[in-house]
Amino acid sequence: MAESSAVQRPIDDLDETAVIARDLIRIDTTNYGEGRANGEREAAEYVEAKLAAMGLAPELFEPEPRRTSVVARVPGRNPDKPALVLHGHLDVVPADPRNWSVDPFAGEVRDGMLWGRGAVDMKDMDAMMLTALGGILGSGALPEREIVIAYFADEEAGGGVGASWLVDHRPELFDGATEAISEVGGYSITVGGERAYLLQTGEKSLIWVRLVARGVAAHGSRLIRDNAVTKLAEAIARLGRTEWPLHLTDTTRELLSAIAETLGVDPEQVSPDELALATGSASGFITATLRTTTNPTKLEAGYKHNVIPDRADALVDIRTLPGQEEAVLAEVRAIIGDDIEIEFVHKDVGLEASTRGPLVDAVTRSLGAHDPGARVFPYLLSGGTDNKSLSRLGIAGYGFAPLRLPDDLDFPAMFHGVDERVPLDALSFGNRVLRDLLLSY
């Protein structure tokens, strides 16, 4: 790991949102998947203490040791309005410090940014939720409607001992809620020299599969044509190189139309991929929402150089557009062939919520109050969030973690990437916008 030569920003200079985000980054909540994780307990207890200090009565839920979620209810001024779920997750994906410029769990501040694993996914939003709500309650006010504030475990592995578990075992926690706000939306992009914000109104489905090839176990010196590794390699290469066709949903059509309007071009004369690329680094997310993706992510076979194994495995991350799950799986089976078995590791739905309505209007007003003239575009997330679990209760999920970002920051690359970081002024901006939204909606 490289030593940081930058002058450290004094802690007294940090506002409360940055301090909380830094504190959470310093709690290593790495989730390795497949049941292996450091656990969220210390982070959950930190959040619990913050919520209790606001006069709330947070509850901790731990379906497995150290896999801890926190939920609290906040009264609203208008009991006639449905409740709103405001949720984040406390776990993070692994980070190899050998690849980073800083210690990924030190919460270092330099170059006007907070660095560390979780800085954008999603301990920044976790902190904004606390400071926005704390600012409201601390002033003696209440949010406009009742808020269910939740910090979930296990989001990075599908939520089996987090949001999904709570939906299945404690659905009453979310009684009265019809909408939810969480991560991976609300950040700014620049299109044709104009700033706009992407409001996440949908997300692709998530299908994690394990492909299994079987063959004959034998000495490595023999002529073995029924080789599991060879069969798997051929199948995974075919699948990984598959070019899936373009397919637009209602959300992506609306987004591309808005981009074309901003650029002053005819969307019928410019390809969807060209329009997506006009969003700069945000295209890293947007281009993947125009089609299915099937990415191999892990290979495993064998245990010794001179032993041909009788089994080889590959993990594949499949993301389909909403409603295309079964059709894509049928095509995947045809691509890999009959010799390859498919085991499902995790399967979850795709979502599309309305791109119109009071919540979208309120988001637009709140952003406009702090960044006048900025437009709001709906978009479909290529990844997934805990909104998938809440959708089983009929709760429509949106991604809105508001951040005003510099043009040269490759924000999508921060998610699960190396040197994850978020601008300090973006955290302050997000706190103010989120607070206004909770007061007005």
mmCIF file of N, CA and C in Angstrom, residues 26-132:
data_model
loop_
_atom_site.group_PDB
_atom_site.id
_atom_site.type_symbol
_atom_site.label_atom_id
_atom_site.label_comp_id
_atom_site.label_asym_id
_atom_site.label_seq_id
_atom_site.Cartn_x
_atom_site.Cartn_y
_atom_site.Cartn_z
ATOM 1 N N ARG A 26 -14.383 2.947 9.059
ATOM 2 C CA ARG A 26 -13.368 2.367 9.940
ATOM 3 C C ARG A 26 -13.840 1.089 10.626
ATOM 4 N N ILE A 27 -15.108 0.782 10.537
ATOM 5 C CA ILE A 27 -15.629 -0.482 11.044
ATOM 6 C C ILE A 27 -15.673 -1.445 9.862
ATOM 7 N N ASP A 28 -14.802 -2.425 9.853
ATOM 8 C CA ASP A 28 -14.673 -3.338 8.713
ATOM 9 C C ASP A 28 -15.844 -4.316 8.697
ATOM 10 N N THR A 29 -16.781 -4.083 7.788
ATOM 11 C CA THR A 29 -17.977 -4.926 7.666
ATOM 12 C C THR A 29 -17.935 -5.727 6.371
ATOM 13 N N THR A 30 -16.764 -6.221 6.016
ATOM 14 C CA THR A 30 -16.594 -6.929 4.754
ATOM 15 C C THR A 30 -17.501 -8.157 4.684
ATOM 16 N N ASN A 31 -18.179 -8.275 3.559
ATOM 17 C CA ASN A 31 -19.050 -9.414 3.266
ATOM 18 C C ASN A 31 -18.435 -10.150 2.073
ATOM 19 N N TYR A 32 -17.928 -11.359 2.327
ATOM 20 C CA TYR A 32 -17.263 -12.124 1.278
ATOM 21 C C TYR A 32 -18.237 -12.952 0.459
ATOM 22 N N GLY A 33 -19.475 -13.050 0.917
ATOM 23 C CA GLY A 33 -20.470 -13.851 0.218
ATOM 24 C C GLY A 33 -20.441 -15.298 0.635
ATOM 25 N N GLU A 34 -21.493 -16.018 0.208
ATOM 26 C CA GLU A 34 -21.642 -17.439 0.507
ATOM 27 C C GLU A 34 -21.523 -17.714 2.004
ATOM 28 N N GLY A 35 -22.083 -16.803 2.815
ATOM 29 C CA GLY A 35 -22.149 -17.009 4.253
ATOM 30 C C GLY A 35 -20.930 -16.581 5.033
ATOM 31 N N ARG A 36 -19.917 -16.072 4.361
ATOM 32 C CA ARG A 36 -18.686 -15.668 5.060
ATOM 33 C C ARG A 36 -18.612 -14.144 5.116
ATOM 34 N N ALA A 37 -18.554 -13.602 6.326
ATOM 35 C CA ALA A 37 -18.560 -12.151 6.495
ATOM 36 C C ALA A 37 -17.987 -11.794 7.858
ATOM 37 N N ASN A 38 -17.455 -10.571 7.967
ATOM 38 C CA ASN A 38 -16.998 -10.088 9.264
ATOM 39 C C ASN A 38 -18.164 -9.746 10.178
ATOM 40 N N GLY A 39 -19.310 -9.428 9.582
ATOM 41 C CA GLY A 39 -20.493 -9.091 10.363
ATOM 42 C C GLY A 39 -20.664 -7.595 10.528
ATOM 43 N N GLU A 40 -21.914 -7.203 10.729
ATOM 44 C CA GLU A 40 -22.268 -5.778 10.812
ATOM 45 C C GLU A 40 -22.523 -5.307 12.234
ATOM 46 N N ARG A 41 -22.274 -6.151 13.243
ATOM 47 C CA ARG A 41 -22.744 -5.840 14.594
ATOM 48 C C ARG A 41 -22.226 -4.499 15.113
ATOM 49 N N GLU A 42 -20.910 -4.242 15.032
ATOM 50 C CA GLU A 42 -20.377 -2.989 15.582
ATOM 51 C C GLU A 42 -20.947 -1.776 14.850
ATOM 52 N N ALA A 43 -21.088 -1.884 13.535
ATOM 53 C CA ALA A 43 -21.677 -0.778 12.777
ATOM 54 C C ALA A 43 -23.141 -0.587 13.158
ATOM 55 N N ALA A 44 -23.857 -1.682 13.350
ATOM 56 C CA ALA A 44 -25.260 -1.598 13.742
ATOM 57 C C ALA A 44 -25.401 -0.960 15.125
ATOM 58 N N GLU A 45 -24.508 -1.312 16.034
ATOM 59 C CA GLU A 45 -24.559 -0.710 17.378
ATOM 60 C C GLU A 45 -24.220 0.779 17.326
ATOM 61 N N TYR A 46 -23.317 1.156 16.437
ATOM 62 C CA TYR A 46 -22.991 2.578 16.244
ATOM 63 C C TYR A 46 -24.228 3.337 15.776
ATOM 64 N N VAL A 47 -24.913 2.789 14.768
ATOM 65 C CA VAL A 47 -26.122 3.427 14.247
ATOM 66 C C VAL A 47 -27.223 3.439 15.307
ATOM 67 N N GLU A 48 -27.362 2.339 16.018
ATOM 68 C CA GLU A 48 -28.378 2.260 17.078
ATOM 69 C C GLU A 48 -28.186 3.385 18.091
ATOM 70 N N ALA A 49 -26.948 3.644 18.491
ATOM 71 C CA ALA A 49 -26.680 4.705 19.463
ATOM 72 C C ALA A 49 -27.040 6.079 18.903
ATOM 73 N N LYS A 50 -26.748 6.313 17.632
ATOM 74 C CA LYS A 50 -27.098 7.593 17.008
ATOM 75 C C LYS A 50 -28.615 7.792 16.970
ATOM 76 N N LEU A 51 -29.342 6.733 16.606
ATOM 77 C CA LEU A 51 -30.804 6.831 16.545
ATOM 78 C C LEU A 51 -31.403 7.014 17.933
ATOM 79 N N ALA A 52 -30.864 6.302 18.917
ATOM 80 C CA ALA A 52 -31.370 6.443 20.287
ATOM 81 C C ALA A 52 -31.141 7.856 20.811
ATOM 82 N N ALA A 53 -30.008 8.466 20.428
ATOM 83 C CA ALA A 53 -29.718 9.831 20.860
ATOM 84 C C ALA A 53 -30.706 10.833 20.277
ATOM 85 N N MET A 54 -31.398 10.467 19.197
ATOM 86 C CA MET A 54 -32.440 11.324 18.619
ATOM 87 C C MET A 54 -33.778 11.149 19.324
ATOM 88 N N GLY A 55 -33.836 10.248 20.301
ATOM 89 C CA GLY A 55 -35.091 9.988 21.001
ATOM 90 C C GLY A 55 -35.913 8.882 20.380
ATOM 91 N N LEU A 56 -35.319 8.131 19.441
ATOM 92 C CA LEU A 56 -36.022 7.031 18.796
ATOM 93 C C LEU A 56 -35.792 5.726 19.564
ATOM 94 N N ALA A 57 -36.504 4.681 19.171
ATOM 95 C CA ALA A 57 -36.400 3.379 19.839
ATOM 96 C C ALA A 57 -35.977 2.329 18.821
ATOM 97 N N PRO A 58 -34.708 2.347 18.401
ATOM 98 C CA PRO A 58 -34.257 1.391 17.382
ATOM 99 C C PRO A 58 -34.229 -0.038 17.918
ATOM 100 N N GLU A 59 -34.481 -0.989 17.011
ATOM 101 C CA GLU A 59 -34.398 -2.405 17.341
ATOM 102 C C GLU A 59 -33.294 -3.049 16.519
ATOM 103 N N LEU A 60 -32.577 -3.982 17.155
ATOM 104 C CA LEU A 60 -31.560 -4.758 16.468
ATOM 105 C C LEU A 60 -32.110 -6.137 16.131
ATOM 106 N N PHE A 61 -31.739 -6.644 14.957
ATOM 107 C CA PHE A 61 -32.172 -7.969 14.515
ATOM 108 C C PHE A 61 -30.944 -8.731 14.045
ATOM 109 N N GLU A 62 -30.766 -9.959 14.558
ATOM 110 C CA GLU A 62 -29.573 -10.728 14.264
ATOM 111 C C GLU A 62 -29.945 -12.193 14.015
ATOM 112 N N PRO A 63 -30.385 -12.525 12.805
ATOM 113 C CA PRO A 63 -30.793 -13.899 12.518
ATOM 114 C C PRO A 63 -29.642 -14.892 12.572
ATOM 115 N N GLU A 64 -28.419 -14.412 12.359
ATOM 116 C CA GLU A 64 -27.221 -15.217 12.530
ATOM 117 C C GLU A 64 -26.216 -14.388 13.313
ATOM 118 N N PRO A 65 -25.320 -15.036 14.068
ATOM 119 C CA PRO A 65 -24.371 -14.279 14.884
ATOM 120 C C PRO A 65 -23.628 -13.210 14.092
ATOM 121 N N ARG A 66 -23.683 -11.988 14.611
ATOM 122 C CA ARG A 66 -22.982 -10.817 14.082
ATOM 123 C C ARG A 66 -23.568 -10.270 12.791
ATOM 124 N N ARG A 67 -24.611 -10.864 12.243
ATOM 125 C CA ARG A 67 -25.238 -10.359 11.017
ATOM 126 C C ARG A 67 -26.424 -9.501 11.450
ATOM 127 N N THR A 68 -26.166 -8.216 11.696
ATOM 128 C CA THR A 68 -27.077 -7.367 12.449
ATOM 129 C C THR A 68 -27.665 -6.248 11.598
ATOM 130 N N SER A 69 -28.981 -6.084 11.699
ATOM 131 C CA SER A 69 -29.704 -4.979 11.063
ATOM 132 C C SER A 69 -30.341 -4.118 12.147
ATOM 133 N N VAL A 70 -30.653 -2.876 11.791
ATOM 134 C CA VAL A 70 -31.264 -1.918 12.724
ATOM 135 C C VAL A 70 -32.484 -1.292 12.050
ATOM 136 N N VAL A 71 -33.599 -1.206 12.786
ATOM 137 C CA VAL A 71 -34.810 -0.580 12.253
ATOM 138 C C VAL A 71 -35.420 0.302 13.332
ATOM 139 N N ALA A 72 -35.894 1.495 12.932
ATOM 140 C CA ALA A 72 -36.593 2.390 13.859
ATOM 141 C C ALA A 72 -37.712 3.096 13.106
ATOM 142 N N ARG A 73 -38.719 3.534 13.858
ATOM 143 C CA ARG A 73 -39.839 4.312 13.292
ATOM 144 C C ARG A 73 -39.714 5.753 13.759
ATOM 145 N N VAL A 74 -39.978 6.659 12.826
ATOM 146 C CA VAL A 74 -39.936 8.092 13.122
ATOM 147 C C VAL A 74 -41.309 8.666 12.817
ATOM 148 N N PRO A 75 -41.968 9.278 13.802
ATOM 149 C CA PRO A 75 -43.296 9.842 13.524
ATOM 150 C C PRO A 75 -43.222 10.984 12.529
ATOM 151 N N GLY A 76 -44.313 11.186 11.778
ATOM 152 C CA GLY A 76 -44.388 12.274 10.816
ATOM 153 C C GLY A 76 -45.462 13.273 11.185
ATOM 154 N N ARG A 77 -45.409 14.445 10.559
ATOM 155 C CA ARG A 77 -46.403 15.482 10.828
ATOM 156 C C ARG A 77 -47.766 15.115 10.280
ATOM 157 N N ASN A 78 -47.779 14.373 9.181
ATOM 158 C CA ASN A 78 -49.032 14.094 8.490
ATOM 159 C C ASN A 78 -49.332 12.593 8.545
ATOM 160 N N PRO A 79 -50.111 12.151 9.537
ATOM 161 C CA PRO A 79 -50.394 10.713 9.676
ATOM 162 C C PRO A 79 -51.269 10.157 8.555
ATOM 163 N N ASP A 80 -51.838 11.033 7.725
ATOM 164 C CA ASP A 80 -52.674 10.560 6.622
ATOM 165 C C ASP A 80 -51.854 10.081 5.436
ATOM 166 N N LYS A 81 -50.574 10.412 5.423
ATOM 167 C CA LYS A 81 -49.717 9.997 4.312
ATOM 168 C C LYS A 81 -49.092 8.641 4.629
ATOM 169 N N PRO A 82 -48.922 7.801 3.601
ATOM 170 C CA PRO A 82 -48.239 6.511 3.818
ATOM 171 C C PRO A 82 -46.809 6.728 4.318
ATOM 172 N N ALA A 83 -46.294 5.738 5.025
ATOM 173 C CA ALA A 83 -44.925 5.818 5.519
ATOM 174 C C ALA A 83 -43.928 5.644 4.366
ATOM 175 N N LEU A 84 -42.721 6.147 4.582
ATOM 176 C CA LEU A 84 -41.621 6.046 3.629
ATOM 177 C C LEU A 84 -40.495 5.251 4.279
ATOM 178 N N VAL A 85 -39.981 4.240 3.585
ATOM 179 C CA VAL A 85 -38.819 3.496 4.074
ATOM 180 C C VAL A 85 -37.554 4.186 3.567
ATOM 181 N N LEU A 86 -36.692 4.539 4.497
ATOM 182 C CA LEU A 86 -35.396 5.140 4.185
ATOM 183 C C LEU A 86 -34.347 4.120 4.619
ATOM 184 N N HIS A 87 -33.665 3.503 3.671
ATOM 185 C CA HIS A 87 -32.820 2.371 4.065
ATOM 186 C C HIS A 87 -31.449 2.388 3.409
ATOM 187 N N GLY A 88 -30.511 1.818 4.151
ATOM 188 C CA GLY A 88 -29.158 1.622 3.667
ATOM 189 C C GLY A 88 -28.664 0.251 4.094
ATOM 190 N N HIS A 89 -27.479 -0.116 3.641
ATOM 191 C CA HIS A 89 -26.879 -1.365 4.114
ATOM 192 C C HIS A 89 -25.529 -1.062 4.751
ATOM 193 N N LEU A 90 -25.152 -1.908 5.701
ATOM 194 C CA LEU A 90 -23.950 -1.680 6.489
ATOM 195 C C LEU A 90 -22.755 -2.513 6.023
ATOM 196 N N ASP A 91 -22.989 -3.534 5.219
ATOM 197 C CA ASP A 91 -21.886 -4.369 4.757
ATOM 198 C C ASP A 91 -21.226 -3.759 3.526
ATOM 199 N N VAL A 92 -19.999 -4.197 3.268
ATOM 200 C CA VAL A 92 -19.249 -3.752 2.092
ATOM 201 C C VAL A 92 -18.595 -4.967 1.440
ATOM 202 N N VAL A 93 -18.208 -4.806 0.190
ATOM 203 C CA VAL A 93 -17.489 -5.874 -0.500
ATOM 204 C C VAL A 93 -16.023 -5.851 -0.051
ATOM 205 N N PRO A 94 -15.281 -6.935 -0.291
ATOM 206 C CA PRO A 94 -13.869 -6.961 0.121
ATOM 207 C C PRO A 94 -13.031 -5.897 -0.581
ATOM 208 N N ALA A 95 -11.924 -5.542 0.056
ATOM 209 C CA ALA A 95 -10.948 -4.611 -0.533
ATOM 210 C C ALA A 95 -9.550 -5.142 -0.229
ATOM 211 N N ASP A 96 -8.738 -5.305 -1.267
ATOM 212 C CA ASP A 96 -7.359 -5.761 -1.102
ATOM 213 C C ASP A 96 -6.466 -4.536 -0.924
ATOM 214 N N PRO A 97 -5.913 -4.323 0.268
ATOM 215 C CA PRO A 97 -5.126 -3.097 0.501
ATOM 216 C C PRO A 97 -3.897 -2.984 -0.385
ATOM 217 N N ARG A 98 -3.423 -4.093 -0.948
ATOM 218 C CA ARG A 98 -2.252 -4.029 -1.825
ATOM 219 C C ARG A 98 -2.535 -3.227 -3.092
ATOM 220 N N ASN A 99 -3.783 -3.112 -3.462
ATOM 221 C CA ASN A 99 -4.143 -2.422 -4.701
ATOM 222 C C ASN A 99 -4.526 -0.959 -4.482
ATOM 223 N N TRP A 100 -4.665 -0.557 -3.235
ATOM 224 C CA TRP A 100 -5.174 0.775 -2.916
ATOM 225 C C TRP A 100 -4.045 1.772 -2.654
ATOM 226 N N SER A 101 -4.348 3.060 -2.847
ATOM 227 C CA SER A 101 -3.415 4.133 -2.508
ATOM 228 C C SER A 101 -3.451 4.458 -1.027
ATOM 229 N N VAL A 102 -4.514 4.043 -0.341
ATOM 230 C CA VAL A 102 -4.698 4.297 1.093
ATOM 231 C C VAL A 102 -5.177 2.996 1.729
ATOM 232 N N ASP A 103 -5.136 2.955 3.044
ATOM 233 C CA ASP A 103 -5.739 1.839 3.775
ATOM 234 C C ASP A 103 -7.242 1.902 3.550
ATOM 235 N N PRO A 104 -7.867 0.862 2.947
ATOM 236 C CA PRO A 104 -9.299 0.948 2.617
ATOM 237 C C PRO A 104 -10.220 1.040 3.832
ATOM 238 N N PHE A 105 -9.699 0.785 5.030
ATOM 239 C CA PHE A 105 -10.548 0.859 6.217
ATOM 240 C C PHE A 105 -10.043 1.896 7.219
ATOM 241 N N ALA A 106 -9.277 2.872 6.731
ATOM 242 C CA ALA A 106 -8.765 3.929 7.606
ATOM 243 C C ALA A 106 -9.641 5.175 7.596
ATOM 244 N N GLY A 107 -10.527 5.289 6.619
ATOM 245 C CA GLY A 107 -11.353 6.493 6.541
ATOM 246 C C GLY A 107 -10.519 7.743 6.364
ATOM 247 N N GLU A 108 -9.544 7.677 5.480
ATOM 248 C CA GLU A 108 -8.620 8.798 5.298
ATOM 249 C C GLU A 108 -9.277 9.942 4.533
ATOM 250 N N VAL A 109 -8.950 11.165 4.930
ATOM 251 C CA VAL A 109 -9.419 12.359 4.235
ATOM 252 C C VAL A 109 -8.225 13.023 3.573
ATOM 253 N N ARG A 110 -8.292 13.157 2.264
ATOM 254 C CA ARG A 110 -7.265 13.897 1.535
ATOM 255 C C ARG A 110 -7.809 14.329 0.190
ATOM 256 N N ASP A 111 -7.215 15.393 -0.339
ATOM 257 C CA ASP A 111 -7.618 15.920 -1.647
ATOM 258 C C ASP A 111 -9.103 16.277 -1.676
ATOM 259 N N GLY A 112 -9.631 16.686 -0.524
ATOM 260 C CA GLY A 112 -11.038 17.084 -0.463
ATOM 261 C C GLY A 112 -12.013 15.935 -0.543
ATOM 262 N N MET A 113 -11.533 14.708 -0.300
ATOM 263 C CA MET A 113 -12.387 13.528 -0.405
ATOM 264 C C MET A 113 -12.198 12.612 0.796
ATOM 265 N N LEU A 114 -13.226 11.840 1.068
ATOM 266 C CA LEU A 114 -13.174 10.778 2.058
ATOM 267 C C LEU A 114 -12.947 9.470 1.323
ATOM 268 N N TRP A 115 -11.865 8.769 1.682
ATOM 269 C CA TRP A 115 -11.460 7.548 0.997
ATOM 270 C C TRP A 115 -11.770 6.335 1.860
ATOM 271 N N GLY A 116 -12.128 5.227 1.208
ATOM 272 C CA GLY A 116 -12.275 3.978 1.937
ATOM 273 C C GLY A 116 -13.383 3.117 1.373
ATOM 274 N N ARG A 117 -13.308 1.830 1.721
ATOM 275 C CA ARG A 117 -14.339 0.911 1.252
ATOM 276 C C ARG A 117 -15.671 1.267 1.909
ATOM 277 N N GLY A 118 -16.661 1.539 1.070
ATOM 278 C CA GLY A 118 -17.968 1.976 1.544
ATOM 279 C C GLY A 118 -18.198 3.469 1.397
ATOM 280 N N ALA A 119 -17.198 4.194 0.907
ATOM 281 C CA ALA A 119 -17.350 5.648 0.779
ATOM 282 C C ALA A 119 -18.517 6.023 -0.117
ATOM 283 N N VAL A 120 -18.794 5.193 -1.142
ATOM 284 C CA VAL A 120 -19.971 5.439 -1.978
ATOM 285 C C VAL A 120 -20.962 4.283 -1.918
ATOM 286 N N ASP A 121 -20.535 3.128 -1.412
ATOM 287 C CA ASP A 121 -21.413 1.945 -1.403
ATOM 288 C C ASP A 121 -21.371 1.268 -0.044
ATOM 289 N N MET A 122 -22.231 1.728 0.935
ATOM 290 C CA MET A 122 -22.966 2.961 0.817
ATOM 291 C C MET A 122 -22.971 3.714 2.136
ATOM 292 N N LYS A 123 -21.772 3.761 2.749
ATOM 293 C CA LYS A 123 -21.693 4.401 4.065
ATOM 294 C C LYS A 123 -21.822 5.918 3.971
ATOM 295 N N ASP A 124 -21.674 6.455 2.760
ATOM 296 C CA ASP A 124 -21.976 7.874 2.566
ATOM 297 C C ASP A 124 -23.461 8.150 2.787
ATOM 298 N N MET A 125 -24.309 7.353 2.148
ATOM 299 C CA MET A 125 -25.755 7.506 2.308
ATOM 300 C C MET A 125 -26.192 7.125 3.721
ATOM 301 N N ASP A 126 -25.573 6.108 4.311
ATOM 302 C CA ASP A 126 -25.875 5.756 5.697
ATOM 303 C C ASP A 126 -25.697 6.979 6.593
ATOM 304 N N ALA A 127 -24.613 7.712 6.361
ATOM 305 C CA ALA A 127 -24.345 8.900 7.166
ATOM 306 C C ALA A 127 -25.331 10.021 6.859
ATOM 307 N N MET A 128 -25.635 10.225 5.572
ATOM 308 C CA MET A 128 -26.590 11.274 5.203
ATOM 309 C C MET A 128 -27.962 11.032 5.812
ATOM 310 N N MET A 129 -28.362 9.778 5.868
ATOM 311 C CA MET A 129 -29.643 9.441 6.487
ATOM 312 C C MET A 129 -29.665 9.865 7.951
ATOM 313 N N LEU A 130 -28.587 9.578 8.664
ATOM 314 C CA LEU A 130 -28.526 9.929 10.089
ATOM 315 C C LEU A 130 -28.501 11.436 10.302
ATOM 316 N N THR A 131 -27.690 12.149 9.525
ATOM 317 C CA THR A 131 -27.591 13.594 9.771
ATOM 318 C C THR A 131 -28.820 14.345 9.281
ATOM 319 N N ALA A 132 -29.406 13.906 8.181
ATOM 320 C CA ALA A 132 -30.630 14.560 7.709
ATOM 321 C C ALA A 132 -31.752 14.398 8.715
#
